[in-house]
Amino acid sequence: MDWTRRQFLKAGFASAAVLTDEALALRTLQPVVGVDNPLEVYPERGWEQIYRDQYRYDSSFTYVCSPNDTHACRVRAFVRNGIVTRLEQPYDVARYADLDGHTATPAWHPRMCLKGYTMHRRVYGPYRLRYPIVRKGWKQWADDGFPDLTPENKTRYKFDARGQDEFLRLSWEEAYDYIARGFIAIATRYSGAPGAQRLREEGYPEEMIEEMHGAGTRTFKLRGGMGLLGVIGKYGLYRLCNSLALLDANIRGVGPDEALSGRTWSNYTWHGDQAPGHPFVHGLQTSDIDLNDMRFTKLHIQVGKNLIENKMPEAHWFTEIMERGGKIVVIAPEYNPPATKADYWIPVRPGLSDTAIFLGITKWLMDHRKYDVDFVTGFTDLPLLVRTDTLTRLRAAEVFPNYRPALLADGPSFQVQGLTSEQYARLGDFVLFDAAEQRLKPITRDDVGDRMRAKGIDPALEWKGKVTLVDGAEVEVMTLWELYKIHLRDYDLDTVAEISHAPKDLIERLANDIATIKPVAIHYGEGINHWFHATLHNRATYLPLMLTGNIGIPGSGAHTWAGNYKAALFQGSAWSGPGFKGWVAEDPFSPNLDPHAHGKELKAHAYTKDEEPAYWNHGDRPLIVNTPKYGRKVFTGKTHMPTPTKAMLFTNVNLINNAKWVYEMIKNVNPNV
Ligand code: SF4
């Protein structure tokens, strides 16, 4: 066949195109490399360099994140070009030890939270305060010579509209100068008889004015917020407070023997770390556990608490209960994050209506005889006899002629719990009815559990009768158990459902779970501890646990959580000196300026007096009530009497956030401060 040149070229291009397409097709179909195990072969890794560049760092260091949540997570910061570029958890809690060699276990991982991970963004963020600022109106007040805060002046200097004022920048020297002049002006204004008269005219009750003892410095309220999380810096405010004694000495011309400084505002109690009902139940301040105790819990009841969002690095102990086969019950008004993990959620009306639930469960357990008799008789005070005429416990000395106190000097009350002879003299021994011998028997506070049984004591739970006292009087007595039967009459499940709005079947289900599962733990939070009737709530939570022996074994108990024990604290001791007190209350009249001085050489002397900020949050007044029947009654005792608040200095705490009834504080109370 004759081909023209044109035909030849055309055919050649076509063949080449086919070949090229086939080659391409083959290349696409063929594996790039023969790979048996893709996990071992990763041929193209060049792109990773981008990330290596991004994550490259020049140096790193560790620190402890120590905000108010008290989790104290150890963090590693990575630095590049002098800037912290990222924060990570080092996963090393099992690798470092305390001075005695104790380590935690890796089970504490993971730690940290999203706030901790982004702390450096706050440090470098545009809203970080990097220099002193002063409210414009306050500066003008100072520049005008601190005139009286009459209603007109409160408005002129915006004491009644602080939020609408603006801030001015100061140098540190100017800031110190303004603060010092403000201190002098306020302390002078409220010192001595003229100061007392001024406070009287401002409407403060005499009890508060008397508590001033003539010292204007007593109107200063200082709070080192959550100071155990940074004792030197935060509790430095308490040291400053103590030093105000120097100012008082200068203003009133008194010596160290009469000088008084400011009031130190509390932390633990007012903002809710303290579960107020706990001391009522067991005499200890608060039951506050490490949350790894949840590993042992088989029934976890979470009431008004959000372990998921508020206890971030410890929340895994809670969620792991599911893996360990435990049961979770959440009591809360809203379907909150912990409720999403629960086996069942008991919705309730807000306002601690759950108190009724625990009282109802207690009644159900008693009525259905679903309690641990050995535990109740051996470890609770429910068998003790109470006089119905005085509602006080029957004392052994009241009923046994010539009774001699029987507590042994080498027993746990004196040797372990630190009971003093004076305290024991007030306390005395108690009385129960012995079921086996059918007679009254004395019992000491050491007679619990096996110790009690070794003495042949067999307490009756259900008993009431008349007894003749040593003075010949006859009184009715009954066991605390009998009294609780009366007290709980109102708490049948229908009534409890009506009070709490919780479904009756769920309350009964919980009662049955408490009766049949062990260990049981009940956890509640600071929100609950804030309530005025939190005492009743806390006590009610203990009752079902007392009935079922769910106290004193791992995974059991009723707990709140503050976690302050995680913070470092330098304790006072015979060999170290006053410790913490040497910092917050070193005598300002006798400071030790030797940087090499031993701690024992520091002289501590407190010129301060503690005060509960709750009084500031109560209209800056103590609890005084004009009763219809008894007239004016002062319910605040002398030990707790507040003084008027004229200066507030605080750090690391949000007082307005802690306070109730914020409008009242901003509108009516703080304009006087
Ligand atoms: S939980 Fe978060 S904020 Fe709290 S200490 Fe740990 S990292 Fe810091």
XYZ file of C-alpha atoms and ligand atoms in Angstrom:
681
model
C 0.000 0.000 0.000
C 1.236 3.465 -1.021
C 1.044 6.001 1.838
C 1.248 9.641 1.401
C 3.390 11.519 3.850
C 0.239 13.032 5.367
C -1.299 9.569 5.880
C 1.903 8.280 7.507
C 2.098 11.087 10.019
C -1.575 10.801 10.910
C -1.269 7.067 11.617
C 1.900 7.647 13.636
C 0.231 10.217 15.898
C -2.732 7.940 16.429
C -0.506 5.004 17.477
C 1.444 7.237 19.803
C -1.770 8.457 21.379
C -2.930 4.891 21.983
C 0.412 3.941 23.459
C 0.407 6.962 25.703
C -3.116 6.286 26.910
C -2.283 2.658 27.603
C 0.881 3.607 29.417
C -1.016 6.051 31.541
C -3.728 3.524 32.213
C -1.145 0.981 33.335
C 0.601 3.458 35.521
C -2.673 4.237 37.203
C -3.507 0.632 37.747
C -0.132 -0.472 38.965
C 0.741 -0.088 42.657
C 3.395 2.546 43.107
C 5.395 0.274 45.313
C 4.777 -3.288 46.338
C 3.637 -2.901 49.970
C 2.897 -5.886 52.153
C 2.199 -3.971 55.340
C 1.037 -0.390 54.812
C 1.801 0.401 58.436
C 5.483 -0.193 57.772
C 5.816 1.620 54.469
C 5.054 5.238 53.895
C 6.986 6.304 50.843
C 6.203 10.013 50.579
C 6.802 11.803 53.896
C 8.081 15.125 52.709
C 4.850 16.904 53.581
C 5.415 16.117 57.239
C 8.170 18.681 57.302
C 5.533 21.417 57.359
C 4.258 20.111 60.668
C 7.734 19.542 62.014
C 8.467 23.178 61.263
C 5.281 24.295 62.901
C 5.872 22.262 66.063
C 9.603 22.962 66.317
C 10.610 24.590 69.591
C 13.751 26.023 71.084
C 13.161 24.999 74.691
C 10.477 23.801 77.075
C 9.684 24.004 80.759
C 7.124 22.548 83.145
C 4.872 24.243 85.648
C 1.791 23.519 87.704
C -1.446 25.058 86.511
C -3.016 26.298 89.717
C -6.286 28.142 89.235
C -9.324 27.957 91.485
C -10.413 24.578 90.138
C -7.565 23.140 92.295
C -6.707 20.306 89.917
C -3.088 21.417 89.900
C -2.245 19.816 86.537
C 1.410 19.634 85.606
C 1.941 21.287 82.219
C 4.829 21.471 79.725
C 5.217 24.733 77.828
C 7.086 24.851 74.522
C 8.986 28.024 73.639
C 10.039 29.297 70.249
C 11.690 32.634 69.597
C 10.995 33.525 73.223
C 7.264 32.919 72.865
C 5.284 30.056 74.412
C 3.720 28.503 71.338
C 1.828 25.612 72.895
C 1.031 23.825 76.152
C 0.762 20.079 76.610
C 0.214 17.585 79.354
C 3.449 15.708 80.026
C 1.786 12.416 81.020
C 4.376 12.060 83.753
C 2.489 11.995 87.051
C 3.752 8.460 87.620
C 7.371 9.498 87.138
C 7.882 12.153 89.773
C 7.652 11.749 93.529
C 7.257 13.719 96.721
C 10.071 14.010 99.234
C 9.112 10.654 100.693
C 9.185 8.966 97.284
C 5.422 8.664 96.808
C 4.203 8.685 93.231
C 0.786 8.684 91.644
C -0.177 6.061 89.109
C -0.590 6.543 85.342
C -4.303 5.989 85.944
C -4.479 9.703 86.793
C -3.941 10.489 83.103
C -5.159 12.277 81.117
C -5.081 15.588 82.909
C -5.522 19.206 81.856
C -8.473 20.870 80.166
C -9.127 23.236 77.291
C -8.638 26.249 79.547
C -5.244 24.996 80.654
C -4.227 24.242 77.069
C -4.937 27.813 75.963
C -3.531 29.708 78.928
C -0.713 31.186 76.830
C -3.278 32.793 74.547
C -4.582 34.698 77.547
C -1.085 35.695 78.553
C -0.366 37.095 75.081
C -3.952 38.182 74.430
C -4.979 41.778 73.803
C -7.103 41.964 76.960
C -4.322 41.204 79.387
C -3.874 44.020 81.866
C -0.245 45.091 81.732
C -0.217 48.259 83.793
C -2.189 49.840 86.655
C -5.451 51.550 85.869
C -7.715 53.629 88.052
C -11.369 54.526 87.743
C -11.567 58.130 86.575
C -14.139 59.135 89.197
C -12.123 57.564 92.039
C -9.000 59.439 90.920
C -10.920 62.686 90.860
C -12.218 61.936 94.369
C -8.628 61.407 95.505
C -7.383 64.513 93.679
C -10.132 66.546 95.384
C -8.839 65.434 98.788
C -11.208 62.494 99.462
C -14.267 64.584 100.388
C -17.168 63.050 102.330
C -19.178 60.595 100.292
C -22.457 62.437 100.550
C -25.196 61.289 98.143
C -24.161 64.105 95.791
C -20.498 63.128 95.918
C -21.300 59.451 95.366
C -22.908 60.511 92.106
C -20.258 63.097 91.219
C -17.457 60.547 91.577
C -19.589 57.723 90.163
C -19.486 55.504 93.260
C -23.075 54.706 92.334
C -22.328 54.112 88.627
C -18.882 52.535 88.507
C -19.770 50.504 85.435
C -20.391 53.655 83.423
C -17.054 55.240 84.305
C -13.802 54.917 82.383
C -10.323 53.819 83.405
C -7.129 55.851 83.293
C -3.614 54.487 83.039
C -1.193 55.094 85.916
C 2.459 54.380 86.491
C 3.204 51.944 89.316
C 4.571 54.790 91.454
C 1.364 56.773 90.959
C -0.751 53.716 91.759
C 1.096 53.064 95.051
C 0.769 56.712 95.966
C -2.981 56.831 95.307
C -3.593 53.590 97.208
C -1.580 54.742 100.219
C -3.339 58.121 100.327
C -6.695 56.383 100.020
C -5.807 54.077 102.937
C -4.863 57.014 105.129
C -7.987 58.989 104.236
C -10.425 56.129 104.854
C -8.781 54.854 108.042
C -8.603 58.380 109.453
C -12.217 59.147 108.577
C -13.596 56.184 110.539
C -11.193 56.193 113.516
C -11.976 57.239 117.075
C -15.139 58.836 118.401
C -15.680 61.058 115.314
C -15.411 57.975 113.099
C -17.940 56.125 115.243
C -20.326 59.075 115.080
C -19.971 59.204 111.314
C -20.838 55.503 111.047
C -23.814 56.044 113.339
C -25.052 58.802 111.053
C -24.599 56.475 108.082
C -27.030 54.107 109.762
C -24.817 51.248 110.957
C -26.076 49.411 114.056
C -24.271 49.947 117.357
C -23.049 46.336 117.436
C -21.006 46.925 114.253
C -19.651 50.227 115.507
C -18.652 48.666 118.820
C -16.786 45.963 116.898
C -14.591 48.691 115.357
C -12.926 49.341 118.748
C -12.172 52.816 117.430
C -9.883 51.646 114.605
C -10.740 52.973 111.137
C -8.573 50.196 109.702
C -11.291 47.757 110.761
C -13.372 48.993 107.794
C -10.803 47.447 105.414
C -11.768 44.044 104.079
C -9.070 42.027 102.340
C -9.465 38.667 100.648
C -6.641 36.634 99.171
C -8.881 34.523 96.983
C -8.216 30.786 97.055
C -4.860 31.726 98.514
C -3.656 28.173 99.107
C -3.208 27.947 95.341
C -0.456 30.546 95.558
C 0.281 31.399 99.141
C 2.929 34.073 98.628
C 1.067 36.115 96.029
C -2.586 35.613 96.883
C -2.284 35.451 100.646
C 0.033 38.435 100.354
C -3.178 40.426 100.762
C -3.601 38.992 104.259
C -0.048 40.047 105.034
C -0.925 43.530 103.820
C -4.054 43.392 105.977
C -1.977 42.579 109.054
C 0.408 45.410 108.220
C -2.439 47.921 108.430
C -1.812 47.829 112.195
C 1.054 50.213 111.441
C -1.436 52.636 109.898
C -3.741 52.346 112.883
C -0.847 52.967 115.275
C 0.045 56.069 113.319
C -3.488 57.461 113.082
C -4.629 56.768 116.633
C -1.217 57.170 118.241
C -1.380 53.749 119.879
C 1.316 51.140 120.401
C 1.465 47.563 119.131
C -0.500 46.444 122.184
C -3.606 48.356 121.032
C -3.155 48.595 117.278
C -5.752 46.867 115.105
C -5.611 46.091 111.413
C -8.258 45.119 108.857
C -10.670 42.199 108.562
C -9.601 39.142 106.612
C -12.437 37.825 104.506
C -12.866 34.070 104.385
C -12.735 31.859 101.323
C -13.630 28.284 102.139
C -16.941 28.802 103.855
C -18.625 31.605 101.985
C -18.110 30.460 98.436
C -19.241 26.940 99.169
C -16.212 24.656 99.594
C -17.543 23.949 103.047
C -20.463 21.547 103.123
C -22.132 23.079 106.181
C -23.973 19.922 107.218
C -20.880 17.725 107.365
C -19.661 18.828 110.816
C -23.208 18.204 112.111
C -22.992 14.576 111.028
C -19.455 13.478 111.797
C -17.709 16.363 113.503
C -15.160 16.792 110.738
C -14.993 19.905 108.589
C -15.819 18.363 105.224
C -15.701 15.013 103.538
C -13.631 15.838 100.473
C -12.024 12.885 98.715
C -9.630 12.355 95.878
C -11.927 11.428 93.041
C -10.054 8.217 92.244
C -12.111 6.780 95.096
C -14.874 6.460 92.476
C -13.036 3.406 91.166
C -14.628 1.478 94.015
C -18.128 2.922 93.722
C -20.863 0.665 92.402
C -23.732 3.152 92.779
C -22.781 6.758 92.121
C -25.399 9.407 92.902
C -24.573 12.898 91.664
C -26.752 15.661 93.054
C -26.643 19.228 91.769
C -23.090 18.706 90.623
C -21.439 18.652 87.224
C -18.323 16.508 87.410
C -18.095 16.406 83.623
C -17.674 20.126 83.056
C -16.358 21.322 86.415
C -13.873 18.648 87.410
C -12.331 18.259 83.988
C -9.172 16.190 84.575
C -10.875 14.074 87.255
C -14.091 13.473 85.301
C -12.694 10.293 83.782
C -12.951 8.604 87.189
C -16.679 9.276 86.924
C -17.187 8.099 83.354
C -15.074 5.014 84.017
C -17.717 3.870 86.496
C -19.638 2.769 83.403
C -16.741 0.578 82.279
C -16.440 -0.900 85.753
C -20.055 -1.990 85.809
C -21.272 0.613 88.258
C -24.596 2.383 88.137
C -24.925 6.170 87.817
C -27.892 8.216 88.983
C -28.103 11.983 88.512
C -30.479 14.239 90.422
C -30.693 17.688 88.860
C -33.345 20.057 87.516
C -31.856 19.999 84.023
C -30.648 17.180 81.783
C -27.046 18.173 82.397
C -23.806 16.639 81.071
C -23.502 14.071 83.905
C -27.132 13.082 83.259
C -26.091 12.024 79.755
C -23.879 9.377 81.385
C -26.499 8.238 83.891
C -28.457 5.005 84.027
C -31.345 7.183 85.071
C -31.836 10.865 85.668
C -34.228 12.099 88.352
C -35.488 15.559 87.391
C -36.358 17.774 90.337
C -37.748 21.185 91.051
C -34.884 23.686 91.610
C -34.176 24.765 95.174
C -32.838 21.722 96.994
C -36.082 19.799 96.763
C -33.747 16.797 96.598
C -33.508 17.108 100.389
C -37.022 15.673 100.456
C -35.918 12.831 98.179
C -33.241 11.671 100.620
C -35.596 11.955 103.573
C -38.194 9.973 101.621
C -35.630 7.307 100.743
C -34.613 7.112 104.414
C -38.229 6.551 105.438
C -38.647 3.923 102.716
C -35.523 2.062 103.916
C -36.751 2.151 107.516
C -40.324 1.151 106.655
C -39.191 -1.725 104.432
C -36.523 -2.798 106.939
C -33.893 -2.474 104.234
C -31.119 -1.398 106.539
C -27.945 -2.899 107.932
C -28.791 -3.454 111.612
C -25.205 -4.214 112.617
C -23.914 -1.017 111.081
C -26.730 1.149 112.399
C -26.361 -0.141 115.966
C -22.580 -0.317 115.848
C -21.579 2.897 114.129
C -24.386 5.465 114.309
C -25.984 7.366 117.163
C -29.499 6.217 116.197
C -29.778 3.872 119.250
C -28.897 6.664 121.724
C -31.674 7.822 124.021
C -33.045 11.343 123.851
C -35.177 13.076 126.491
C -38.430 14.160 124.910
C -38.858 16.988 127.443
C -35.598 18.757 126.477
C -34.804 17.033 123.154
C -31.242 16.531 124.392
C -29.452 13.223 124.654
C -29.868 11.485 127.954
C -26.532 11.698 129.767
C -25.275 8.733 131.795
C -24.685 10.994 134.804
C -28.365 12.013 134.718
C -29.667 8.529 135.188
C -26.996 6.413 136.927
C -26.315 7.419 140.569
C -22.655 8.333 141.254
C -21.795 7.750 137.618
C -18.078 7.977 136.867
C -17.046 8.971 133.307
C -15.857 5.817 131.578
C -13.839 7.083 128.610
C -10.319 5.642 128.824
C -7.367 8.006 128.685
C -5.581 5.721 126.215
C -8.617 5.308 123.935
C -8.983 6.812 120.451
C -11.035 9.828 121.593
C -8.145 11.210 123.621
C -5.242 9.673 121.748
C -6.318 9.975 118.099
C -9.085 12.537 117.919
C -7.552 15.019 120.349
C -10.502 15.272 122.716
C -9.632 17.409 125.741
C -10.721 16.808 129.329
C -12.725 20.044 129.250
C -14.577 18.944 126.146
C -15.276 15.559 127.674
C -16.598 17.193 130.839
C -19.161 19.038 128.694
C -19.943 16.032 126.540
C -20.308 13.264 129.109
C -21.302 9.690 128.315
C -24.591 8.634 126.768
C -27.273 6.037 127.417
C -28.948 3.331 125.365
C -31.387 0.511 126.001
C -29.748 -2.896 125.854
C -31.990 -5.275 123.903
C -30.469 -8.457 125.332
C -30.507 -7.427 128.987
C -33.616 -5.226 128.721
C -32.079 -2.398 130.733
C -30.422 0.975 130.320
C -26.669 0.987 129.779
C -24.113 3.808 129.578
C -21.981 4.114 126.474
C -18.885 6.199 125.743
C -17.920 7.740 122.429
C -15.209 5.073 122.044
C -17.771 2.268 122.284
C -18.366 1.655 118.595
C -18.323 -1.449 116.418
C -16.295 -4.323 117.825
C -15.256 -2.320 120.906
C -18.911 -1.922 121.791
C -19.756 -5.559 121.177
C -16.728 -6.670 123.230
C -18.314 -4.870 126.163
C -21.449 -6.942 125.698
C -23.571 -3.987 124.603
C -26.544 -4.825 122.384
C -28.258 -1.548 121.460
C -32.000 -1.523 120.819
C -33.081 0.632 117.907
C -36.795 0.652 118.552
C -37.418 1.570 122.168
C -39.119 4.285 124.160
C -40.124 4.477 127.792
C -39.962 6.407 131.023
C -36.788 6.648 133.126
C -36.203 7.959 136.622
C -33.379 10.470 136.858
C -30.976 10.625 139.807
C -32.874 13.670 141.059
C -36.038 11.554 141.245
C -37.771 13.104 138.239
C -39.369 10.817 135.718
C -38.910 11.702 132.051
C -39.864 10.139 128.773
C -36.991 9.042 126.528
C -36.808 7.405 123.136
C -34.093 6.333 120.726
C -33.070 8.683 117.945
C -34.409 5.984 115.630
C -37.878 6.437 117.147
C -37.562 10.201 116.807
C -36.673 9.822 113.134
C -39.760 7.677 112.627
C -41.806 10.648 113.833
C -39.755 13.203 111.911
C -40.068 11.287 108.645
C -43.808 10.695 108.848
C -44.352 13.513 106.353
C -41.994 12.025 103.785
C -43.976 9.236 102.181
C -43.122 8.863 98.486
C -46.300 10.558 97.256
C -45.533 13.634 99.326
C -41.881 13.591 98.295
C -42.903 13.432 94.635
C -45.209 16.376 95.226
C -42.488 18.411 96.981
C -39.700 17.611 94.540
C -41.651 17.063 91.302
C -39.511 13.945 90.836
C -41.306 10.856 89.425
C -42.307 8.589 92.306
C -41.190 5.418 90.538
C -37.677 6.796 90.107
C -37.444 7.738 93.789
C -38.478 4.220 94.750
C -36.065 2.762 92.241
C -33.232 4.759 93.789
C -34.250 3.667 97.289
C -34.146 0.048 96.184
C -30.768 0.544 94.474
C -29.317 2.053 97.659
C -30.641 -0.915 99.589
C -29.211 -3.524 97.234
C -25.979 -2.093 95.747
C -22.741 -1.438 97.611
C -20.648 0.720 97.819
C -22.858 3.775 97.335
C -21.434 7.297 97.123
C -23.304 10.591 96.927
C -21.508 13.599 95.450
C -22.758 17.159 95.561
C -21.265 20.479 94.696
C -20.629 23.982 95.876
C -23.862 25.188 94.334
C -25.735 23.157 96.919
C -23.464 24.263 99.744
C -24.356 27.880 98.993
C -27.995 27.428 99.910
C -29.256 28.656 103.261
C -30.693 25.221 104.012
C -27.667 23.354 102.679
C -27.121 22.104 106.232
C -30.364 20.159 106.042
C -29.529 18.893 102.569
C -26.068 17.653 103.545
C -27.457 15.896 106.607
C -30.258 14.265 104.622
C -27.778 12.773 102.146
C -25.971 10.999 104.973
C -29.054 9.252 106.346
C -29.506 6.540 103.661
C -25.771 5.883 103.775
C -25.855 5.515 107.561
C -28.690 3.025 107.254
C -26.945 0.897 104.657
C -23.378 0.889 105.975
C -22.081 3.052 103.166
C -19.687 5.082 105.257
C -16.041 4.355 105.895
C -15.377 1.905 103.069
C -13.713 2.791 99.726
C -16.183 4.028 97.129
C -18.796 5.050 99.673
C -19.787 8.197 101.566
C -21.228 11.643 100.973
C -18.773 14.145 99.558
C -18.349 17.625 98.267
C -15.182 18.670 96.465
C -12.867 21.603 96.991
C -9.547 19.892 96.435
C -7.519 22.493 98.292
C -5.426 19.761 99.851
C -3.734 19.443 96.470
C -2.148 22.850 97.003
C 1.226 23.224 98.667
C 1.154 24.772 102.103
C 4.038 25.448 104.381
C 2.898 24.206 107.758
C 4.110 25.497 111.067
C 6.001 23.051 113.249
C 8.410 22.947 116.158
C 11.395 22.703 113.810
C 10.259 25.087 111.037
C 8.692 27.955 112.964
C 5.266 29.500 112.306
C 5.233 28.416 108.638
C 2.315 29.915 106.763
C 1.482 32.213 109.672
C 4.977 33.646 109.508
C 4.043 34.935 106.058
C 0.499 36.188 106.494
C 0.896 37.440 110.043
C 4.529 38.386 110.570
C 4.487 41.120 113.184
C 4.712 44.356 111.162
C 6.157 46.118 114.222
C 8.969 43.599 114.336
C 9.740 42.356 110.811
C 12.756 40.140 110.338
C 14.731 41.694 107.495
C 17.527 39.131 107.471
C 17.174 37.145 104.207
C 19.037 34.240 105.840
C 16.931 34.128 109.003
C 15.573 30.740 110.011
C 11.798 30.451 109.922
C 11.786 29.955 113.688
C 13.154 33.471 114.125
C 10.062 35.080 112.577
C 7.728 36.701 115.042
C 4.082 36.125 114.113
C 1.355 38.281 115.572
C -2.099 38.701 114.071
C -3.649 42.167 114.350
C -6.396 41.128 111.965
C -9.781 39.620 112.675
C -11.503 37.156 110.374
C -14.841 38.086 108.856
C -17.370 36.291 106.695
C -18.070 38.196 103.423
C -21.643 36.947 103.727
C -22.331 39.980 105.933
C -21.237 42.328 103.152
C -23.557 40.277 100.933
C -26.315 40.841 103.492
C -26.570 44.583 102.968
C -23.288 45.005 104.888
C -25.179 44.203 108.057
C -25.255 41.412 110.672
C -28.393 39.353 111.149
C -30.611 41.601 113.264
C -34.351 41.036 113.073
C -37.196 43.084 114.498
C -39.432 40.232 115.570
C -43.117 40.847 116.208
C -43.011 39.006 119.527
C -39.547 39.517 121.010
C -38.624 42.859 119.496
C -35.118 43.493 118.128
C -33.061 40.296 118.154
C -29.357 40.132 117.246
C -28.666 36.669 115.877
C -25.045 37.310 114.896
C -22.773 36.402 117.791
C -19.943 38.596 119.049
C -17.266 36.363 117.557
C -18.695 36.875 114.067
C -19.857 40.491 114.306
C -18.830 42.333 111.105
C -17.638 45.916 110.872
C -18.816 48.409 108.223
C -17.096 47.936 104.854
C -15.352 51.002 103.468
C -12.476 49.505 101.468
C -12.330 46.147 99.689
C -9.084 44.678 98.414
C -9.143 41.256 96.851
C -7.253 39.113 94.403
C -7.979 35.949 92.424
C -11.648 35.997 93.280
C -14.837 37.269 91.715
C -16.776 38.640 94.672
C -19.723 39.797 92.604
C -19.967 36.374 91.002
C -19.867 34.717 94.443
C -22.463 37.088 95.856
C -26.179 36.522 95.794
C -28.551 39.262 94.701
C -26.059 41.147 92.591
C -28.334 44.115 91.947
C -28.484 44.826 95.666
C -24.705 44.697 95.900
C -24.053 47.029 92.973
C -26.944 49.379 93.548
C -27.156 49.679 97.338
C -24.098 48.249 99.062
C -20.989 49.018 97.036
C -21.721 52.759 96.589
C -20.896 52.982 100.321
C -17.532 51.305 99.856
S -8.032 21.283 84.839
Fe -7.338 22.837 83.372
S -7.416 24.810 84.443
Fe -7.550 23.150 85.982
S -5.426 22.850 86.666
Fe -5.795 21.383 85.007
S -5.157 22.441 83.126
Fe -5.335 23.987 84.729
